[in-house]
Coordinates of C-alpha atoms in Angstrom, one line a residue:
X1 CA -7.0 18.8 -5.6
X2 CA -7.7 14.8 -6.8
X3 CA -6.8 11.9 -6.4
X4 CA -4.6 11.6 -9.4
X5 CA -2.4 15.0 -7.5
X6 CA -2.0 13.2 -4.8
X7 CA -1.1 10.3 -6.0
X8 CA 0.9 10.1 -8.5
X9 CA 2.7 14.0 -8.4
X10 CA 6.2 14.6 -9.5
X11 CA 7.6 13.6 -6.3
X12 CA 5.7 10.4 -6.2
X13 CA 3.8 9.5 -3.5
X14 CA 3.2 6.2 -2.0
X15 CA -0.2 4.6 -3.2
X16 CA 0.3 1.7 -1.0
X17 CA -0.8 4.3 1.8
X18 CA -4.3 4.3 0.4
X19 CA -4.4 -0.2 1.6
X20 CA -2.0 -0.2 4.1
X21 CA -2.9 -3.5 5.2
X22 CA -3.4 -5.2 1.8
X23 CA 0.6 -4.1 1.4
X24 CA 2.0 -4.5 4.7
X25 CA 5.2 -5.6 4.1
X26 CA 5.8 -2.2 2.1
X27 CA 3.9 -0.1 4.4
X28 CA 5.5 -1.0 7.4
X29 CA 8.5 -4.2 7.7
X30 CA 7.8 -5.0 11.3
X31 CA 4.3 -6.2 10.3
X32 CA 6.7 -9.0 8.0
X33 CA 5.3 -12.8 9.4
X34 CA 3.2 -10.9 12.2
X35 CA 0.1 -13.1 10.8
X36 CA 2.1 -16.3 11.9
X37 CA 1.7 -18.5 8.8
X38 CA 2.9 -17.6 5.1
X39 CA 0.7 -15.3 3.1
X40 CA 0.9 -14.7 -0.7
X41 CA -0.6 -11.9 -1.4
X42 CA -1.9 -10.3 -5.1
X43 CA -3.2 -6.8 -5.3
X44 CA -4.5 -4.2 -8.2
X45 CA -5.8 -0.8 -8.2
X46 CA -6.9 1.2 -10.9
X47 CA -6.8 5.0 -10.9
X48 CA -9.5 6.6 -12.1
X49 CA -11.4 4.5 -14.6
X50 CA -13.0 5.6 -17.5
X51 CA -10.7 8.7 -17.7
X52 CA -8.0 6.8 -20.2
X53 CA -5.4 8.2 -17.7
X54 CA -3.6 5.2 -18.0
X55 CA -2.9 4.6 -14.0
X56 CA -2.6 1.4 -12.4
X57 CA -0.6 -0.3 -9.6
X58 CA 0.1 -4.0 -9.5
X59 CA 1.4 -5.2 -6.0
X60 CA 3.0 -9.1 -5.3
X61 CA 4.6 -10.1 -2.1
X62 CA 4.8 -12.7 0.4
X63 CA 5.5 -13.2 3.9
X64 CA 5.9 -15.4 6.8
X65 CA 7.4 -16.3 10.2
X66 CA 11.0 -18.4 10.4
X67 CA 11.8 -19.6 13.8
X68 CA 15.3 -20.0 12.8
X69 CA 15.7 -16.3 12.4
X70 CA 13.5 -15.6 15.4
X71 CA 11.5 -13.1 12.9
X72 CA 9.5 -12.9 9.9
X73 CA 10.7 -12.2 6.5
X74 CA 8.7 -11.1 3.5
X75 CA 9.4 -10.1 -0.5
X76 CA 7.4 -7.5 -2.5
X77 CA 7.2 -6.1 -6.2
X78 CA 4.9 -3.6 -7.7
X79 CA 4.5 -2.0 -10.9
X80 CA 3.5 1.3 -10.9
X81 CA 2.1 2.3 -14.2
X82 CA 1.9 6.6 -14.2
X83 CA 0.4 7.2 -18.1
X84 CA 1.8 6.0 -20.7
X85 CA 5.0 7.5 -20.3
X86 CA 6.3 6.7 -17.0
X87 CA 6.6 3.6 -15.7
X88 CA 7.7 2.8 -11.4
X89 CA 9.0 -0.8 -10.6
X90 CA 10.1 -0.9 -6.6
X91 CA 11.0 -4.3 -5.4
X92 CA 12.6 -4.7 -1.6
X93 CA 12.5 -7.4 1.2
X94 CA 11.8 -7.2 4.8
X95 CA 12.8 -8.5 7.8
X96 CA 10.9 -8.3 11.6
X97 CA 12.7 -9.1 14.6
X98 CA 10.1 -10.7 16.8
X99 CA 10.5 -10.2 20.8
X100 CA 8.2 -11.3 23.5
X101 CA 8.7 -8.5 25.8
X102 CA 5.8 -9.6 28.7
X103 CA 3.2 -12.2 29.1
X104 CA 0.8 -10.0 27.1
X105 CA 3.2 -7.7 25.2
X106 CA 4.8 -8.3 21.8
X107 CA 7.3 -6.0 20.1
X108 CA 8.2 -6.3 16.8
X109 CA 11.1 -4.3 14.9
X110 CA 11.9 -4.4 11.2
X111 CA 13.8 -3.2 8.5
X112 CA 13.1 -3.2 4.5
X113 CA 15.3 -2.5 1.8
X114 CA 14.2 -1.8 -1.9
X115 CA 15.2 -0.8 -5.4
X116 CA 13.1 1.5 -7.1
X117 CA 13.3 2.1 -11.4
X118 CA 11.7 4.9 -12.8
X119 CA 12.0 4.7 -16.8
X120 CA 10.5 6.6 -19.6
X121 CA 8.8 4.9 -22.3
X122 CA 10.1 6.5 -25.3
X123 CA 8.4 4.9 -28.0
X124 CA 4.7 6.7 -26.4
X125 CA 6.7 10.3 -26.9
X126 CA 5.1 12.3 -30.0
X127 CA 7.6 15.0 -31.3
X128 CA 6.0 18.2 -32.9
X129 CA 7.4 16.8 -36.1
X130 CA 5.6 13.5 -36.6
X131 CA 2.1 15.2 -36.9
X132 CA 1.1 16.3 -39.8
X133 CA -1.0 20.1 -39.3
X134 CA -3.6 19.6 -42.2
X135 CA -4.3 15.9 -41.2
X136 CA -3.3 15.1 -37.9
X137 CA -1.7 12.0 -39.3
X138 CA 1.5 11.1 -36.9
X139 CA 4.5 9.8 -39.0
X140 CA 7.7 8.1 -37.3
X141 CA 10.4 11.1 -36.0
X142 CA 13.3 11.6 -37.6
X143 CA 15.0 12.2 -34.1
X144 CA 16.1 9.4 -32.2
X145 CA 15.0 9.6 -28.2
X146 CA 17.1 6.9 -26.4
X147 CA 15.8 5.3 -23.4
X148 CA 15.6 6.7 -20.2
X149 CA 15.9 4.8 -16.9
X150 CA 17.2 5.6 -13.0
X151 CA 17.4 2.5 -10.4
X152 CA 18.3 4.1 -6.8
X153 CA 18.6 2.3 -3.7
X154 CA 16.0 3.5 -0.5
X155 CA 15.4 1.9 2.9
X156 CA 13.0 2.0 5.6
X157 CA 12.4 1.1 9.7
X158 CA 8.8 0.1 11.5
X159 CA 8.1 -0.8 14.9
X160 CA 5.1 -2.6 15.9
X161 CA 3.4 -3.3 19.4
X162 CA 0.7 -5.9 19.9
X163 CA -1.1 -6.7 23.2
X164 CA -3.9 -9.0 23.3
X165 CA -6.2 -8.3 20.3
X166 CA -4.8 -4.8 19.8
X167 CA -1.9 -3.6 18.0
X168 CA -0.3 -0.6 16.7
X169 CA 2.7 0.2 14.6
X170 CA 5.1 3.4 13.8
X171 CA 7.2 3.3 10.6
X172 CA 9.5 5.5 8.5
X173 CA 10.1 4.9 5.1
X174 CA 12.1 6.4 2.6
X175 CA 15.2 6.9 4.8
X176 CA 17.7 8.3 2.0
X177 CA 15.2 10.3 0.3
X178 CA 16.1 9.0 -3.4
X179 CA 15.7 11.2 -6.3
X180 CA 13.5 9.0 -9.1
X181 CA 14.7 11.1 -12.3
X182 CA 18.3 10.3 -13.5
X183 CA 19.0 14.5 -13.2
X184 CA 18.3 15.0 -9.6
X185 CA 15.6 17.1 -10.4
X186 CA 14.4 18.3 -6.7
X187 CA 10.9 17.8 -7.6
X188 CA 11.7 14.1 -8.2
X189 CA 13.2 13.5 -4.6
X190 CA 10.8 10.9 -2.3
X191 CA 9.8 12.9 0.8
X192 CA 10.4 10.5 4.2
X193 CA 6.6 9.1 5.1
X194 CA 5.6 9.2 8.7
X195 CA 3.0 7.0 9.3
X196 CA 1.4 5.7 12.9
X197 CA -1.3 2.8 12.5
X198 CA -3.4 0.7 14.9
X199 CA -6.0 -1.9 15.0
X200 CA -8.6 -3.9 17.4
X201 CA -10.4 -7.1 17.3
X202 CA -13.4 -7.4 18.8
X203 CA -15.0 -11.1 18.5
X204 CA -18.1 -13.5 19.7
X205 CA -17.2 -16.5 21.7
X206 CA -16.1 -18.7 18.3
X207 CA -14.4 -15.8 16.4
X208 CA -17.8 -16.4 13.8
X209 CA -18.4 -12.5 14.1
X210 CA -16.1 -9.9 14.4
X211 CA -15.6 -6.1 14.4
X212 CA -11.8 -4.7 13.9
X213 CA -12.0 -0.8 13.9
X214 CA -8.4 0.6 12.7
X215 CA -7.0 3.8 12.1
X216 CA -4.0 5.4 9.9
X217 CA -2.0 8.3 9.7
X218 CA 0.9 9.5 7.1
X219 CA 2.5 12.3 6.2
X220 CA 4.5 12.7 3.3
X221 CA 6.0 16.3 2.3
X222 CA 2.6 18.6 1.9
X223 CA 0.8 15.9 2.3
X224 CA -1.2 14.3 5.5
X225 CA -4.0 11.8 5.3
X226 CA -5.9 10.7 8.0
X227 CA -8.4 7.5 7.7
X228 CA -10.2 5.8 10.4
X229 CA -12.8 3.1 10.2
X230 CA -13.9 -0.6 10.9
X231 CA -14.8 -3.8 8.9
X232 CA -17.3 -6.2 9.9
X233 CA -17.2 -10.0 9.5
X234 CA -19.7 -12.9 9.6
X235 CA -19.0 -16.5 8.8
X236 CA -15.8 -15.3 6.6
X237 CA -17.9 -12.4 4.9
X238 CA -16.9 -8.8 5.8
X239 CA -17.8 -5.5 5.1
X240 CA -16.0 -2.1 5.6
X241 CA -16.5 1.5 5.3
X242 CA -13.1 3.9 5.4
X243 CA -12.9 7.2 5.4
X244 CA -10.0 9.1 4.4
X245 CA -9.4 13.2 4.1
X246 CA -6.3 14.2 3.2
X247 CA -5.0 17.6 4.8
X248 CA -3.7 20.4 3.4
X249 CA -5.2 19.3 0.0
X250 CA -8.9 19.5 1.5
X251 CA -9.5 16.5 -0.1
X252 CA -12.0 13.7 1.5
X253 CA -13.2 10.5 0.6
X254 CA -14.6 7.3 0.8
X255 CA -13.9 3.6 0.9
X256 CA -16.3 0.8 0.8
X257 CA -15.1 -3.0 0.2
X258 CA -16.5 -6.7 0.6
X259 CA -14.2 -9.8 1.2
X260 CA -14.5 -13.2 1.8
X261 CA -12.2 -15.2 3.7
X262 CA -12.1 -19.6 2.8
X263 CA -9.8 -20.0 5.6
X264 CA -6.9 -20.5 3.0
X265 CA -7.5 -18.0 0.4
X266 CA -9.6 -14.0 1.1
X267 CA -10.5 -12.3 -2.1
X268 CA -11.5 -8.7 -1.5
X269 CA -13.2 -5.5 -3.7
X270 CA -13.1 -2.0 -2.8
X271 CA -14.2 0.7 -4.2
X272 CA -12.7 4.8 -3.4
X273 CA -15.3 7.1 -4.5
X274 CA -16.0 10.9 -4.3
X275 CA -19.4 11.4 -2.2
X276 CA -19.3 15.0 -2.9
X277 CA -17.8 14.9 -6.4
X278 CA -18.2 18.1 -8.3
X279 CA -17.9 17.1 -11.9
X280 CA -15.1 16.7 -14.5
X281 CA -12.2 18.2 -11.7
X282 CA -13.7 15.4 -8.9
X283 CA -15.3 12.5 -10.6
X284 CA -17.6 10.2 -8.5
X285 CA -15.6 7.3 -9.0
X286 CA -11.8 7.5 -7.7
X287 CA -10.2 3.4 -8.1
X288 CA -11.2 0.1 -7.4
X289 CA -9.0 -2.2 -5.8
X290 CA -9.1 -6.4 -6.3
X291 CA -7.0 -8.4 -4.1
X292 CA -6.6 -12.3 -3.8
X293 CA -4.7 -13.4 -0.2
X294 CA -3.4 -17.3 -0.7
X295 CA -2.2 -18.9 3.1
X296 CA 0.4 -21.4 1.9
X297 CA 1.8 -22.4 4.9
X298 CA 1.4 -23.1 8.8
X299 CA 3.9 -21.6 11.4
X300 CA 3.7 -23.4 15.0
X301 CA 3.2 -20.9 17.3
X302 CA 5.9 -20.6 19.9
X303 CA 6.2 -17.7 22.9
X304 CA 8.8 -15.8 20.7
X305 CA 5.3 -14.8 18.0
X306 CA 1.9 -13.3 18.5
X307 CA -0.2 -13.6 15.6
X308 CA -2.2 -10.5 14.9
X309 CA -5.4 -10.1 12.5
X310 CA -5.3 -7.2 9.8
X311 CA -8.7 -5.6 9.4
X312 CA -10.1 -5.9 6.0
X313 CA -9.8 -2.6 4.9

């Protein structure tokens, strides 16, 4: 099974699951402002490349603490591009109830709510009567094929605990289980994802070098994915290496990325591949993901927030 199956099936899965942190206010709404100042953030992935599959996602969101609402509160749009005939637009905003529950101890709870479009591009369709047989020459239709478009409503719930330089979250998305296609075709329906996360910091005397290991898991319908892995950082320059296998598909692979971090804007490459690819059905290459992080504004720290680092993965 690939990574376009998983991905991008009837049902829809989430791709953000594949860079949980690099998305978190649509991964999980408690993590929304739980990096203390504001953070723009820019993300694309391709699906793969070289195919001419046509896949790509394009992620935008933006996040911070307000000490007026004792919380953070955060934006996000993607576009999720599925061939050339389907096209996925969710948009939602989040908001994280911050609490400082002991000295040490910082709980976080959030809630997100998002509209998600699926429409059809109709002018990509190719009837069986706008080819010609002897020539292969396609002709405009004679049958009109209006548009087709279905905006539904979905929420979802995370909880997040931080303790010193450790923190790990619990979130439930998809509450209402929205059907994407205008006919409530089952196969349509968005399964509720189940995902547990967590993530360490580990750092010399002046923070120059760091290790943050970090782990995931989701399930969505059929399908679990496990990844678990660590990203190292010198001077602002990091490396990581994340596995992820993805259950009851038997499907593994492998993550590999570099970022560098100015101290007000991170840009960041990775790169999914197939280690053990077998050929046309599993390609070596799987997506590459580019993501520019802009810090656009300072939050005073006060008792009621604990500013948490996200591991570069």
């Amino acid at each position: 099974m690939s990574l376009f199956l998983i991905c991008f099936s009837a049902g829809g899965q989430d791709n953000e699951a594949y860079s949980f942190y690099y998305n978190p206010v649509q991964s999980n709404p408690a993590l929304a402002g739980s990096q203390a100042m504001g953070k723009l953030r820019l993300n694309y992935r391709d699906y793969y490349p070289g195919r001419g599959l046509d896949l790509h996602s394009v992620f935008l969101s933006y996040d911070t603490f307000l000490k007026p609402v004792h919380g953070g509160v955060g934006i996000y749009i993607s576009d999720n591009i599925l061939g050339p005939l389907i096209n996925e637009l969710r948009t939602g905003a989040a908001y994280s109830y911050h609490l400082r529950a002991t000295k040490d101890i910082y709980i976080n709870a959030g809630f997100m709510a998002s509209l998600i479009n699926r429409s059809v591009k109709t002018g990509n369709i190719i009837l069986p009567d706008q080819v010609d047989p002897l020539t292969g020459l396609i002709s405009p239709s004679a049958e009109t094929i209006s548009g087709i478009s279905n905006t539904v409503f979905d929420a979802g719930v995370g909880f997040l605990v931080s303790y010193r330089n450790y923190h790990a979250g619990f979130t439930i998305n998809h509450l209402f289980r929205p059907y994407l296609n205008a006919n409530n075709y089952p196969g349509s329906r968005l399964g509720r994802r189940y995902s547990v996360h967590g993530a360490a910091a580990f750092g010399s005397e002046k923070n120059r070098f760091r290790v943050e290991p970090a782990f995931f898991l989701s399930a969505q319908d059929q399908l679990i994915l496990l990844s678990a892995g660590a990203s190292v950082s010198y001077n602002g320059l990091s490396v990581n290496v994340m596995p992820f296998y993805a259950f009851s598909y038997d499907f593994a692979f492998l993550q590999t990325g570099i970022s560098y971090d100015t101290g007000r804007m991170e840009f960041a490459y990775n790169y999914n591949f197939n280690p053990v690819s077998s050929g046309k059905i599993r390609p070596f290459t799987l997506s590459n993901q580019i993501s520019v992080i802009i810090s656009l504004n300072n939050v005073e720290k006060r008792d009621i927030i604990k500013a948490i680092k996200y591991p570069k993965l």
